[in-house]
Amino acid sequence: MAQIIDGKAFAAKVRGQVADHVAQLRADHGIKPGLAVVLVGEDPASQVYVKSKGKMTVEVGMTSVEHRLPADTPEDTLLSLIAELNADAEIHGILVQLPLPDHLDSDLVINSIDPAKDVDGFHISNVGLLGTGQDAMVPCTPLGCLMMLRDYHGSLSGMDAVVVGRSNIVGKPMAQLLLGDSCTVTIAHSRTKDLAAVVKRADIVVAAVGRAEMVPGDWIKPGATVIDVGINRIPAPEKGDGKTRLVGDVHYESCAEVAGAITPVPGGVGPMTIACLLANTLTACCRANGLPAPEGLTA
């Protein structure tokens, strides 16, 4: 059976490293990193996520600011708030929780954030910096995947990596990060010819396609490392009528019999996303103050 890569434990370790760096920043320079989260509307999942972000931000010693706006907030109002946060020297990271209500242009909103404070790594400038190998704010989920891969393997140089999924949030930046660590990288997707054969040759498989249990064990090369980014709810009749359970984009049981290492769902990649958000806020604060970015907490 594959070794389980415990994302929950690894995320706790990362948060501890962030907290230590934050304490050192305050002691040596009198600087306290600040993260502002903007939530528009009352999406239940987003509300839970924002609450969790705020709690963990405070736990590592940072300033947490939340702006909760009604669902019918005009675009100009939201853009004005972002401009204020861009100008606030005590705010080092800005995150606008997605999805936004339909009347708001997500691209316009994200690209109005100062790229240096864009801790989600979605601004077009950060996309370009990452793609050209320069210092960027890196999207949190791919960064978390990279951290776990580096921790497990040490060097990734020369490894054959397949990323299943081509989203701007995970698939594309994940491929760029793996290239940066000298992997040979293929981006595969639902229209890839003979997808099973493509995945089968990979030393590293990152599944981020958004389809429940799409990748079965017989697609996996023996000993490969499988990073499952998917979070899907499927019916769980064994738990009772109407009950559901969380699964990833890979079929865990069959893949775990073949892989060398695998992330579970839940408890794998998910916890790393918030941990990396905190790491990004720390990195943004250090860069804003002309200090070196903390080692091991960015790409």
PDB file of C-alpha atoms in Angstrom:
ATOM      1  CA  MET A   1       0.000   0.000   0.000  1.00  0.00           C
ATOM      2  CA  ALA A   2       1.082   3.559  -0.730  1.00  0.00           C
ATOM      3  CA  GLN A   3       2.489   5.825   1.935  1.00  0.00           C
ATOM      4  CA  ILE A   4      -0.160   8.372   2.894  1.00  0.00           C
ATOM      5  CA  ILE A   5       0.963  11.990   2.567  1.00  0.00           C
ATOM      6  CA  ASP A   6      -0.774  13.597   5.541  1.00  0.00           C
ATOM      7  CA  GLY A   7      -1.740  17.080   4.374  1.00  0.00           C
ATOM      8  CA  LYS A   8      -3.350  17.965   7.680  1.00  0.00           C
ATOM      9  CA  ALA A   9      -0.142  17.314   9.620  1.00  0.00           C
ATOM     10  CA  PHE A  10       2.015  18.996   6.976  1.00  0.00           C
ATOM     11  CA  ALA A  11      -0.239  22.074   6.968  1.00  0.00           C
ATOM     12  CA  ALA A  12       0.095  22.325  10.760  1.00  0.00           C
ATOM     13  CA  LYS A  13       3.867  22.242  10.325  1.00  0.00           C
ATOM     14  CA  VAL A  14       3.728  25.032   7.714  1.00  0.00           C
ATOM     15  CA  ARG A  15       1.494  27.167   9.948  1.00  0.00           C
ATOM     16  CA  GLY A  16       4.010  26.673  12.741  1.00  0.00           C
ATOM     17  CA  GLN A  17       6.848  27.851  10.495  1.00  0.00           C
ATOM     18  CA  VAL A  18       4.783  30.894   9.483  1.00  0.00           C
ATOM     19  CA  ALA A  19       4.030  31.711  13.132  1.00  0.00           C
ATOM     20  CA  ASP A  20       7.742  31.518  14.005  1.00  0.00           C
ATOM     21  CA  HIS A  21       8.635  33.877  11.134  1.00  0.00           C
ATOM     22  CA  VAL A  22       5.851  36.295  12.096  1.00  0.00           C
ATOM     23  CA  ALA A  23       7.091  36.400  15.692  1.00  0.00           C
ATOM     24  CA  GLN A  24      10.644  37.065  14.450  1.00  0.00           C
ATOM     25  CA  LEU A  25       9.421  39.845  12.149  1.00  0.00           C
ATOM     26  CA  ARG A  26       7.674  41.567  15.032  1.00  0.00           C
ATOM     27  CA  ALA A  27      10.648  41.160  17.373  1.00  0.00           C
ATOM     28  CA  ASP A  28      13.319  42.282  14.908  1.00  0.00           C
ATOM     29  CA  HIS A  29      11.477  44.873  12.823  1.00  0.00           C
ATOM     30  CA  GLY A  30       8.216  45.748  14.576  1.00  0.00           C
ATOM     31  CA  ILE A  31       6.285  44.515  11.523  1.00  0.00           C
ATOM     32  CA  LYS A  32       3.030  42.556  11.693  1.00  0.00           C
ATOM     33  CA  PRO A  33       1.720  40.989   8.463  1.00  0.00           C
ATOM     34  CA  GLY A  34      -1.895  41.804   7.643  1.00  0.00           C
ATOM     35  CA  LEU A  35      -4.391  39.856   5.516  1.00  0.00           C
ATOM     36  CA  ALA A  36      -7.662  41.338   4.258  1.00  0.00           C
ATOM     37  CA  VAL A  37     -10.381  39.006   3.005  1.00  0.00           C
ATOM     38  CA  VAL A  38     -13.344  40.364   1.035  1.00  0.00           C
ATOM     39  CA  LEU A  39     -16.551  38.316   0.868  1.00  0.00           C
ATOM     40  CA  VAL A  40     -19.415  39.439  -1.357  1.00  0.00           C
ATOM     41  CA  GLY A  41     -22.743  37.707  -0.751  1.00  0.00           C
ATOM     42  CA  GLU A  42     -23.716  34.859   1.527  1.00  0.00           C
ATOM     43  CA  ASP A  43     -22.490  31.695  -0.176  1.00  0.00           C
ATOM     44  CA  PRO A  44     -22.480  29.164   2.709  1.00  0.00           C
ATOM     45  CA  ALA A  45     -19.265  27.394   1.682  1.00  0.00           C
ATOM     46  CA  SER A  46     -17.473  30.726   1.235  1.00  0.00           C
ATOM     47  CA  GLN A  47     -18.633  31.908   4.653  1.00  0.00           C
ATOM     48  CA  VAL A  48     -17.212  28.809   6.344  1.00  0.00           C
ATOM     49  CA  TYR A  49     -13.962  29.167   4.413  1.00  0.00           C
ATOM     50  CA  VAL A  50     -13.576  32.864   5.266  1.00  0.00           C
ATOM     51  CA  LYS A  51     -14.232  32.182   8.945  1.00  0.00           C
ATOM     52  CA  SER A  52     -11.556  29.479   8.954  1.00  0.00           C
ATOM     53  CA  LYS A  53      -9.079  31.773   7.197  1.00  0.00           C
ATOM     54  CA  GLY A  54      -9.662  34.523   9.757  1.00  0.00           C
ATOM     55  CA  LYS A  55      -9.182  32.163  12.701  1.00  0.00           C
ATOM     56  CA  MET A  56      -5.915  30.731  11.378  1.00  0.00           C
ATOM     57  CA  THR A  57      -4.581  34.172  10.416  1.00  0.00           C
ATOM     58  CA  VAL A  58      -4.933  35.333  14.015  1.00  0.00           C
ATOM     59  CA  GLU A  59      -3.458  32.069  15.354  1.00  0.00           C
ATOM     60  CA  VAL A  60      -0.160  32.654  13.503  1.00  0.00           C
ATOM     61  CA  GLY A  61       0.074  36.202  14.846  1.00  0.00           C
ATOM     62  CA  MET A  62      -1.090  38.168  11.808  1.00  0.00           C
ATOM     63  CA  THR A  63      -3.695  40.896  11.556  1.00  0.00           C
ATOM     64  CA  SER A  64      -6.948  39.590  10.094  1.00  0.00           C
ATOM     65  CA  VAL A  65      -9.390  42.002   8.442  1.00  0.00           C
ATOM     66  CA  GLU A  66     -12.707  40.890   6.958  1.00  0.00           C
ATOM     67  CA  HIS A  67     -14.992  42.914   4.709  1.00  0.00           C
ATOM     68  CA  ARG A  68     -18.410  41.287   4.228  1.00  0.00           C
ATOM     69  CA  LEU A  69     -20.467  42.970   1.538  1.00  0.00           C
ATOM     70  CA  PRO A  70     -24.059  42.295   0.452  1.00  0.00           C
ATOM     71  CA  ALA A  71     -24.644  40.233  -2.697  1.00  0.00           C
ATOM     72  CA  ASP A  72     -25.969  43.258  -4.603  1.00  0.00           C
ATOM     73  CA  THR A  73     -22.850  45.378  -3.967  1.00  0.00           C
ATOM     74  CA  PRO A  74     -22.119  47.527  -7.062  1.00  0.00           C
ATOM     75  CA  GLU A  75     -18.873  46.822  -8.868  1.00  0.00           C
ATOM     76  CA  ASP A  76     -17.599  50.366  -8.305  1.00  0.00           C
ATOM     77  CA  THR A  77     -18.058  49.934  -4.549  1.00  0.00           C
ATOM     78  CA  LEU A  78     -16.034  46.736  -4.529  1.00  0.00           C
ATOM     79  CA  LEU A  79     -13.286  48.274  -6.676  1.00  0.00           C
ATOM     80  CA  SER A  80     -13.126  51.289  -4.346  1.00  0.00           C
ATOM     81  CA  LEU A  81     -12.660  49.002  -1.345  1.00  0.00           C
ATOM     82  CA  ILE A  82      -9.845  47.147  -3.113  1.00  0.00           C
ATOM     83  CA  ALA A  83      -8.176  50.483  -3.948  1.00  0.00           C
ATOM     84  CA  GLU A  84      -8.286  51.410  -0.244  1.00  0.00           C
ATOM     85  CA  LEU A  85      -6.724  48.085   0.722  1.00  0.00           C
ATOM     86  CA  ASN A  86      -4.052  48.499  -1.979  1.00  0.00           C
ATOM     87  CA  ALA A  87      -3.081  51.806  -0.358  1.00  0.00           C
ATOM     88  CA  ASP A  88      -3.128  50.502   3.235  1.00  0.00           C
ATOM     89  CA  ALA A  89       0.476  49.904   4.341  1.00  0.00           C
ATOM     90  CA  GLU A  90      -0.653  47.581   7.148  1.00  0.00           C
ATOM     91  CA  ILE A  91      -2.365  45.206   4.710  1.00  0.00           C
ATOM     92  CA  HIS A  92       0.114  42.956   2.902  1.00  0.00           C
ATOM     93  CA  GLY A  93      -2.286  40.427   1.433  1.00  0.00           C
ATOM     94  CA  ILE A  94      -5.691  40.892  -0.231  1.00  0.00           C
ATOM     95  CA  LEU A  95      -7.987  38.017  -1.076  1.00  0.00           C
ATOM     96  CA  VAL A  96     -11.371  38.391  -2.771  1.00  0.00           C
ATOM     97  CA  GLN A  97     -13.327  35.215  -2.098  1.00  0.00           C
ATOM     98  CA  LEU A  98     -14.588  33.484  -5.231  1.00  0.00           C
ATOM     99  CA  PRO A  99     -17.081  32.872  -6.723  1.00  0.00           C
ATOM    100  CA  LEU A 100     -18.432  36.405  -6.969  1.00  0.00           C
ATOM    101  CA  PRO A 101     -22.083  37.202  -7.717  1.00  0.00           C
ATOM    102  CA  ASP A 102     -22.883  37.095 -11.431  1.00  0.00           C
ATOM    103  CA  HIS A 103     -23.091  40.880 -11.904  1.00  0.00           C
ATOM    104  CA  LEU A 104     -19.435  41.302 -10.926  1.00  0.00           C
ATOM    105  CA  ASP A 105     -16.577  40.799 -13.399  1.00  0.00           C
ATOM    106  CA  SER A 106     -14.196  38.438 -11.575  1.00  0.00           C
ATOM    107  CA  ASP A 107     -11.256  39.130 -13.898  1.00  0.00           C
ATOM    108  CA  LEU A 108     -11.643  42.884 -13.517  1.00  0.00           C
ATOM    109  CA  VAL A 109     -11.882  42.581  -9.733  1.00  0.00           C
ATOM    110  CA  ILE A 110      -8.880  40.253  -9.362  1.00  0.00           C
ATOM    111  CA  ASN A 111      -6.737  42.373 -11.670  1.00  0.00           C
ATOM    112  CA  SER A 112      -7.548  45.487  -9.630  1.00  0.00           C
ATOM    113  CA  ILE A 113      -5.622  44.027  -6.674  1.00  0.00           C
ATOM    114  CA  ASP A 114      -2.018  45.225  -6.302  1.00  0.00           C
ATOM    115  CA  PRO A 115      -0.037  42.232  -7.703  1.00  0.00           C
ATOM    116  CA  ALA A 116       2.334  42.440  -4.724  1.00  0.00           C
ATOM    117  CA  LYS A 117      -0.655  41.896  -2.400  1.00  0.00           C
ATOM    118  CA  ASP A 118      -2.375  39.267  -4.564  1.00  0.00           C
ATOM    119  CA  VAL A 119      -1.919  36.330  -2.170  1.00  0.00           C
ATOM    120  CA  ASP A 120      -4.188  34.110  -4.292  1.00  0.00           C
ATOM    121  CA  GLY A 121      -1.712  34.488  -7.184  1.00  0.00           C
ATOM    122  CA  PHE A 122      -4.499  35.046  -9.732  1.00  0.00           C
ATOM    123  CA  HIS A 123      -3.508  38.527 -11.025  1.00  0.00           C
ATOM    124  CA  ILE A 124      -2.399  38.446 -14.649  1.00  0.00           C
ATOM    125  CA  SER A 125       0.973  39.953 -13.655  1.00  0.00           C
ATOM    126  CA  ASN A 126       1.639  37.099 -11.237  1.00  0.00           C
ATOM    127  CA  VAL A 127       0.591  34.584 -13.889  1.00  0.00           C
ATOM    128  CA  GLY A 128       3.179  36.113 -16.222  1.00  0.00           C
ATOM    129  CA  LEU A 129       5.899  36.237 -13.562  1.00  0.00           C
ATOM    130  CA  LEU A 130       5.340  32.588 -12.663  1.00  0.00           C
ATOM    131  CA  GLY A 131       5.343  31.587 -16.327  1.00  0.00           C
ATOM    132  CA  THR A 132       8.705  33.284 -16.901  1.00  0.00           C
ATOM    133  CA  GLY A 133      10.328  31.930 -13.749  1.00  0.00           C
ATOM    134  CA  GLN A 134      10.438  35.212 -11.830  1.00  0.00           C
ATOM    135  CA  ASP A 135       9.420  35.921  -8.233  1.00  0.00           C
ATOM    136  CA  ALA A 136       5.619  35.792  -8.144  1.00  0.00           C
ATOM    137  CA  MET A 137       2.766  35.338  -5.746  1.00  0.00           C
ATOM    138  CA  VAL A 138       1.977  31.668  -6.374  1.00  0.00           C
ATOM    139  CA  PRO A 139      -1.566  30.213  -6.246  1.00  0.00           C
ATOM    140  CA  CYS A 140      -2.037  28.529  -2.873  1.00  0.00           C
ATOM    141  CA  THR A 141      -3.220  25.061  -3.891  1.00  0.00           C
ATOM    142  CA  PRO A 142      -0.437  24.344  -6.420  1.00  0.00           C
ATOM    143  CA  LEU A 143       2.101  25.761  -3.952  1.00  0.00           C
ATOM    144  CA  GLY A 144       0.845  23.348  -1.309  1.00  0.00           C
ATOM    145  CA  CYS A 145       1.164  20.440  -3.749  1.00  0.00           C
ATOM    146  CA  LEU A 146       4.727  21.463  -4.590  1.00  0.00           C
ATOM    147  CA  MET A 147       5.673  21.703  -0.909  1.00  0.00           C
ATOM    148  CA  MET A 148       4.381  18.183  -0.238  1.00  0.00           C
ATOM    149  CA  LEU A 149       6.179  16.785  -3.287  1.00  0.00           C
ATOM    150  CA  ARG A 150       9.460  18.424  -2.285  1.00  0.00           C
ATOM    151  CA  ASP A 151       9.081  17.152   1.259  1.00  0.00           C
ATOM    152  CA  TYR A 152       8.465  13.576   0.113  1.00  0.00           C
ATOM    153  CA  HIS A 153      10.973  13.361  -2.743  1.00  0.00           C
ATOM    154  CA  GLY A 154      13.590  15.970  -1.963  1.00  0.00           C
ATOM    155  CA  SER A 155      14.644  16.793  -5.530  1.00  0.00           C
ATOM    156  CA  LEU A 156      12.057  16.524  -8.314  1.00  0.00           C
ATOM    157  CA  SER A 157      14.655  17.038 -11.042  1.00  0.00           C
ATOM    158  CA  GLY A 158      14.186  14.813 -14.080  1.00  0.00           C
ATOM    159  CA  MET A 159      10.934  13.251 -12.904  1.00  0.00           C
ATOM    160  CA  ASP A 160       8.083  12.718 -15.365  1.00  0.00           C
ATOM    161  CA  ALA A 161       5.005  14.610 -14.121  1.00  0.00           C
ATOM    162  CA  VAL A 162       1.486  14.570 -15.525  1.00  0.00           C
ATOM    163  CA  VAL A 163      -1.038  17.189 -14.432  1.00  0.00           C
ATOM    164  CA  VAL A 164      -4.590  16.104 -15.222  1.00  0.00           C
ATOM    165  CA  GLY A 165      -6.563  19.332 -15.551  1.00  0.00           C
ATOM    166  CA  ARG A 166      -5.846  22.661 -17.230  1.00  0.00           C
ATOM    167  CA  SER A 167      -7.561  25.242 -15.002  1.00  0.00           C
ATOM    168  CA  ASN A 168      -6.006  28.648 -14.398  1.00  0.00           C
ATOM    169  CA  ILE A 169      -6.302  28.080 -10.641  1.00  0.00           C
ATOM    170  CA  VAL A 170      -4.551  24.703 -10.347  1.00  0.00           C
ATOM    171  CA  GLY A 171      -3.584  22.886 -13.546  1.00  0.00           C
ATOM    172  CA  LYS A 172      -1.604  25.549 -15.401  1.00  0.00           C
ATOM    173  CA  PRO A 173       0.271  27.008 -12.402  1.00  0.00           C
ATOM    174  CA  MET A 174       0.992  23.485 -11.124  1.00  0.00           C
ATOM    175  CA  ALA A 175       2.650  22.676 -14.433  1.00  0.00           C
ATOM    176  CA  GLN A 176       4.747  25.859 -14.238  1.00  0.00           C
ATOM    177  CA  LEU A 177       5.910  25.013 -10.716  1.00  0.00           C
ATOM    178  CA  LEU A 178       6.883  21.482 -11.708  1.00  0.00           C
ATOM    179  CA  LEU A 179       8.794  22.854 -14.706  1.00  0.00           C
ATOM    180  CA  GLY A 180      10.561  25.218 -12.330  1.00  0.00           C
ATOM    181  CA  ASP A 181      11.728  22.198 -10.333  1.00  0.00           C
ATOM    182  CA  SER A 182      13.069  20.577 -13.557  1.00  0.00           C
ATOM    183  CA  CYS A 183      10.346  17.977 -14.082  1.00  0.00           C
ATOM    184  CA  THR A 184       9.325  16.875 -17.561  1.00  0.00           C
ATOM    185  CA  VAL A 185       5.699  18.022 -17.562  1.00  0.00           C
ATOM    186  CA  THR A 186       2.590  17.037 -19.509  1.00  0.00           C
ATOM    187  CA  ILE A 187      -0.745  18.787 -19.043  1.00  0.00           C
ATOM    188  CA  ALA A 188      -3.498  16.284 -19.796  1.00  0.00           C
ATOM    189  CA  HIS A 189      -7.261  16.762 -19.776  1.00  0.00           C
ATOM    190  CA  SER A 190     -10.565  15.205 -20.730  1.00  0.00           C
ATOM    191  CA  ARG A 191      -9.781  15.379 -24.463  1.00  0.00           C
ATOM    192  CA  THR A 192      -6.287  13.903 -24.247  1.00  0.00           C
ATOM    193  CA  LYS A 193      -5.961  10.900 -26.544  1.00  0.00           C
ATOM    194  CA  ASP A 194      -5.328   7.694 -24.591  1.00  0.00           C
ATOM    195  CA  LEU A 195      -5.351   9.533 -21.276  1.00  0.00           C
ATOM    196  CA  ALA A 196      -4.704   6.280 -19.398  1.00  0.00           C
ATOM    197  CA  ALA A 197      -1.408   5.709 -21.233  1.00  0.00           C
ATOM    198  CA  VAL A 198      -0.303   9.306 -20.648  1.00  0.00           C
ATOM    199  CA  VAL A 199      -0.951   9.049 -16.905  1.00  0.00           C
ATOM    200  CA  LYS A 200       0.611   5.579 -16.705  1.00  0.00           C
ATOM    201  CA  ARG A 201       4.083   6.824 -17.607  1.00  0.00           C
ATOM    202  CA  ALA A 202       4.209   9.492 -14.878  1.00  0.00           C
ATOM    203  CA  ASP A 203       6.384   9.420 -11.770  1.00  0.00           C
ATOM    204  CA  ILE A 204       4.139  12.176 -10.381  1.00  0.00           C
ATOM    205  CA  VAL A 205       0.412  12.468 -11.063  1.00  0.00           C
ATOM    206  CA  VAL A 206      -1.446  15.610  -9.996  1.00  0.00           C
ATOM    207  CA  ALA A 207      -5.186  15.095 -10.483  1.00  0.00           C
ATOM    208  CA  ALA A 208      -7.072  18.386 -10.683  1.00  0.00           C
ATOM    209  CA  VAL A 209      -9.828  17.767 -13.200  1.00  0.00           C
ATOM    210  CA  GLY A 210     -12.933  18.100 -11.005  1.00  0.00           C
ATOM    211  CA  ARG A 211     -14.419  14.672 -11.795  1.00  0.00           C
ATOM    212  CA  ALA A 212     -15.094  12.266  -8.962  1.00  0.00           C
ATOM    213  CA  GLU A 213     -12.793   9.226  -8.935  1.00  0.00           C
ATOM    214  CA  MET A 214     -11.908   9.700 -12.614  1.00  0.00           C
ATOM    215  CA  VAL A 215      -8.398   8.215 -12.338  1.00  0.00           C
ATOM    216  CA  PRO A 216      -8.408   4.476 -11.461  1.00  0.00           C
ATOM    217  CA  GLY A 217      -5.529   2.468 -10.069  1.00  0.00           C
ATOM    218  CA  ASP A 218      -4.725   0.759 -13.357  1.00  0.00           C
ATOM    219  CA  TRP A 219      -3.756   4.149 -14.785  1.00  0.00           C
ATOM    220  CA  ILE A 220      -1.019   4.572 -12.175  1.00  0.00           C
ATOM    221  CA  LYS A 221       2.608   3.561 -12.667  1.00  0.00           C
ATOM    222  CA  PRO A 222       3.769   1.318  -9.811  1.00  0.00           C
ATOM    223  CA  GLY A 223       5.502   3.461  -7.191  1.00  0.00           C
ATOM    224  CA  ALA A 224       4.269   6.796  -8.586  1.00  0.00           C
ATOM    225  CA  THR A 225       3.331   9.693  -6.308  1.00  0.00           C
ATOM    226  CA  VAL A 226      -0.330  10.719  -6.602  1.00  0.00           C
ATOM    227  CA  ILE A 227      -1.462  14.189  -5.510  1.00  0.00           C
ATOM    228  CA  ASP A 228      -5.260  14.391  -5.528  1.00  0.00           C
ATOM    229  CA  VAL A 229      -6.546  17.964  -5.682  1.00  0.00           C
ATOM    230  CA  GLY A 230     -10.178  17.019  -6.281  1.00  0.00           C
ATOM    231  CA  ILE A 231     -12.956  17.596  -3.752  1.00  0.00           C
ATOM    232  CA  ASN A 232     -16.210  16.035  -4.928  1.00  0.00           C
ATOM    233  CA  ARG A 233     -19.378  15.038  -3.098  1.00  0.00           C
ATOM    234  CA  ILE A 234     -20.980  11.771  -4.143  1.00  0.00           C
ATOM    235  CA  PRO A 235     -23.967   9.871  -2.737  1.00  0.00           C
ATOM    236  CA  ALA A 236     -23.226   7.625   0.255  1.00  0.00           C
ATOM    237  CA  PRO A 237     -26.269   5.363   0.601  1.00  0.00           C
ATOM    238  CA  GLU A 238     -24.446   3.308   3.224  1.00  0.00           C
ATOM    239  CA  LYS A 239     -24.698   6.342   5.533  1.00  0.00           C
ATOM    240  CA  GLY A 240     -28.455   6.713   5.018  1.00  0.00           C
ATOM    241  CA  ASP A 241     -30.837   8.434   2.626  1.00  0.00           C
ATOM    242  CA  GLY A 242     -29.526  11.688   1.185  1.00  0.00           C
ATOM    243  CA  LYS A 243     -26.097  11.342   2.790  1.00  0.00           C
ATOM    244  CA  THR A 244     -22.936  12.137   0.842  1.00  0.00           C
ATOM    245  CA  ARG A 245     -19.205  11.629   1.200  1.00  0.00           C
ATOM    246  CA  LEU A 246     -16.130  13.448  -0.074  1.00  0.00           C
ATOM    247  CA  VAL A 247     -13.914  11.843  -2.694  1.00  0.00           C
ATOM    248  CA  GLY A 248     -11.095  13.074  -4.868  1.00  0.00           C
ATOM    249  CA  ASP A 249     -10.408  12.938  -8.579  1.00  0.00           C
ATOM    250  CA  VAL A 250      -8.642   9.586  -8.206  1.00  0.00           C
ATOM    251  CA  HIS A 251     -10.163   6.309  -7.045  1.00  0.00           C
ATOM    252  CA  TYR A 252      -8.323   6.188  -3.739  1.00  0.00           C
ATOM    253  CA  GLU A 253      -8.537   2.487  -2.877  1.00  0.00           C
ATOM    254  CA  SER A 254      -7.301   1.183  -6.226  1.00  0.00           C
ATOM    255  CA  CYS A 255      -4.645   3.896  -6.644  1.00  0.00           C
ATOM    256  CA  ALA A 256      -3.294   3.347  -3.121  1.00  0.00           C
ATOM    257  CA  GLU A 257      -2.609  -0.299  -3.990  1.00  0.00           C
ATOM    258  CA  VAL A 258      -0.256   0.743  -6.807  1.00  0.00           C
ATOM    259  CA  ALA A 259       1.202   4.147  -5.916  1.00  0.00           C
ATOM    260  CA  GLY A 260       4.267   4.736  -3.797  1.00  0.00           C
ATOM    261  CA  ALA A 261       2.632   7.691  -2.056  1.00  0.00           C
ATOM    262  CA  ILE A 262      -0.806   9.311  -2.197  1.00  0.00           C
ATOM    263  CA  THR A 263      -2.757  12.184  -0.667  1.00  0.00           C
ATOM    264  CA  PRO A 264      -6.146  11.297   0.831  1.00  0.00           C
ATOM    265  CA  VAL A 265      -9.404  13.199   0.412  1.00  0.00           C
ATOM    266  CA  PRO A 266     -10.209  14.752   2.785  1.00  0.00           C
ATOM    267  CA  GLY A 267      -7.035  15.506   4.716  1.00  0.00           C
ATOM    268  CA  GLY A 268      -4.583  15.818   1.833  1.00  0.00           C
ATOM    269  CA  VAL A 269      -4.242  18.886  -0.367  1.00  0.00           C
ATOM    270  CA  GLY A 270      -7.176  20.789   1.187  1.00  0.00           C
ATOM    271  CA  PRO A 271      -5.554  21.818   4.491  1.00  0.00           C
ATOM    272  CA  MET A 272      -2.480  23.054   2.621  1.00  0.00           C
ATOM    273  CA  THR A 273      -4.450  25.741   0.771  1.00  0.00           C
ATOM    274  CA  ILE A 274      -5.041  27.940   3.834  1.00  0.00           C
ATOM    275  CA  ALA A 275      -1.545  27.212   5.162  1.00  0.00           C
ATOM    276  CA  CYS A 276      -0.087  28.474   1.889  1.00  0.00           C
ATOM    277  CA  LEU A 277      -2.337  31.530   1.963  1.00  0.00           C
ATOM    278  CA  LEU A 278      -0.701  32.433   5.277  1.00  0.00           C
ATOM    279  CA  ALA A 279       2.736  31.666   3.831  1.00  0.00           C
ATOM    280  CA  ASN A 280       1.990  33.929   0.853  1.00  0.00           C
ATOM    281  CA  THR A 281       0.899  36.755   3.154  1.00  0.00           C
ATOM    282  CA  LEU A 282       4.171  36.426   5.061  1.00  0.00           C
ATOM    283  CA  THR A 283       6.139  36.397   1.785  1.00  0.00           C
ATOM    284  CA  ALA A 284       4.281  39.508   0.554  1.00  0.00           C
ATOM    285  CA  CYS A 285       5.027  41.300   3.834  1.00  0.00           C
ATOM    286  CA  CYS A 286       8.726  40.458   3.655  1.00  0.00           C
ATOM    287  CA  ARG A 287       9.010  41.613   0.049  1.00  0.00           C
ATOM    288  CA  ALA A 288       7.113  44.842   0.799  1.00  0.00           C
ATOM    289  CA  ASN A 289       9.652  45.638   3.507  1.00  0.00           C
ATOM    290  CA  GLY A 290      12.748  44.736   1.506  1.00  0.00           C
ATOM    291  CA  LEU A 291      13.382  41.575   3.509  1.00  0.00           C
ATOM    292  CA  PRO A 292      14.211  38.136   2.071  1.00  0.00           C
ATOM    293  CA  ALA A 293      11.275  35.806   1.599  1.00  0.00           C
ATOM    294  CA  PRO A 294      11.216  32.985   4.165  1.00  0.00           C
ATOM    295  CA  GLU A 295      12.929  29.825   2.955  1.00  0.00           C
ATOM    296  CA  GLY A 296      10.764  26.797   2.242  1.00  0.00           C
ATOM    297  CA  LEU A 297       7.504  28.736   2.229  1.00  0.00           C
ATOM    298  CA  THR A 298       7.380  29.790  -1.408  1.00  0.00           C
ATOM    299  CA  ALA A 299       8.368  28.423  -4.797  1.00  0.00           C
TER     300      ALA A 299
END
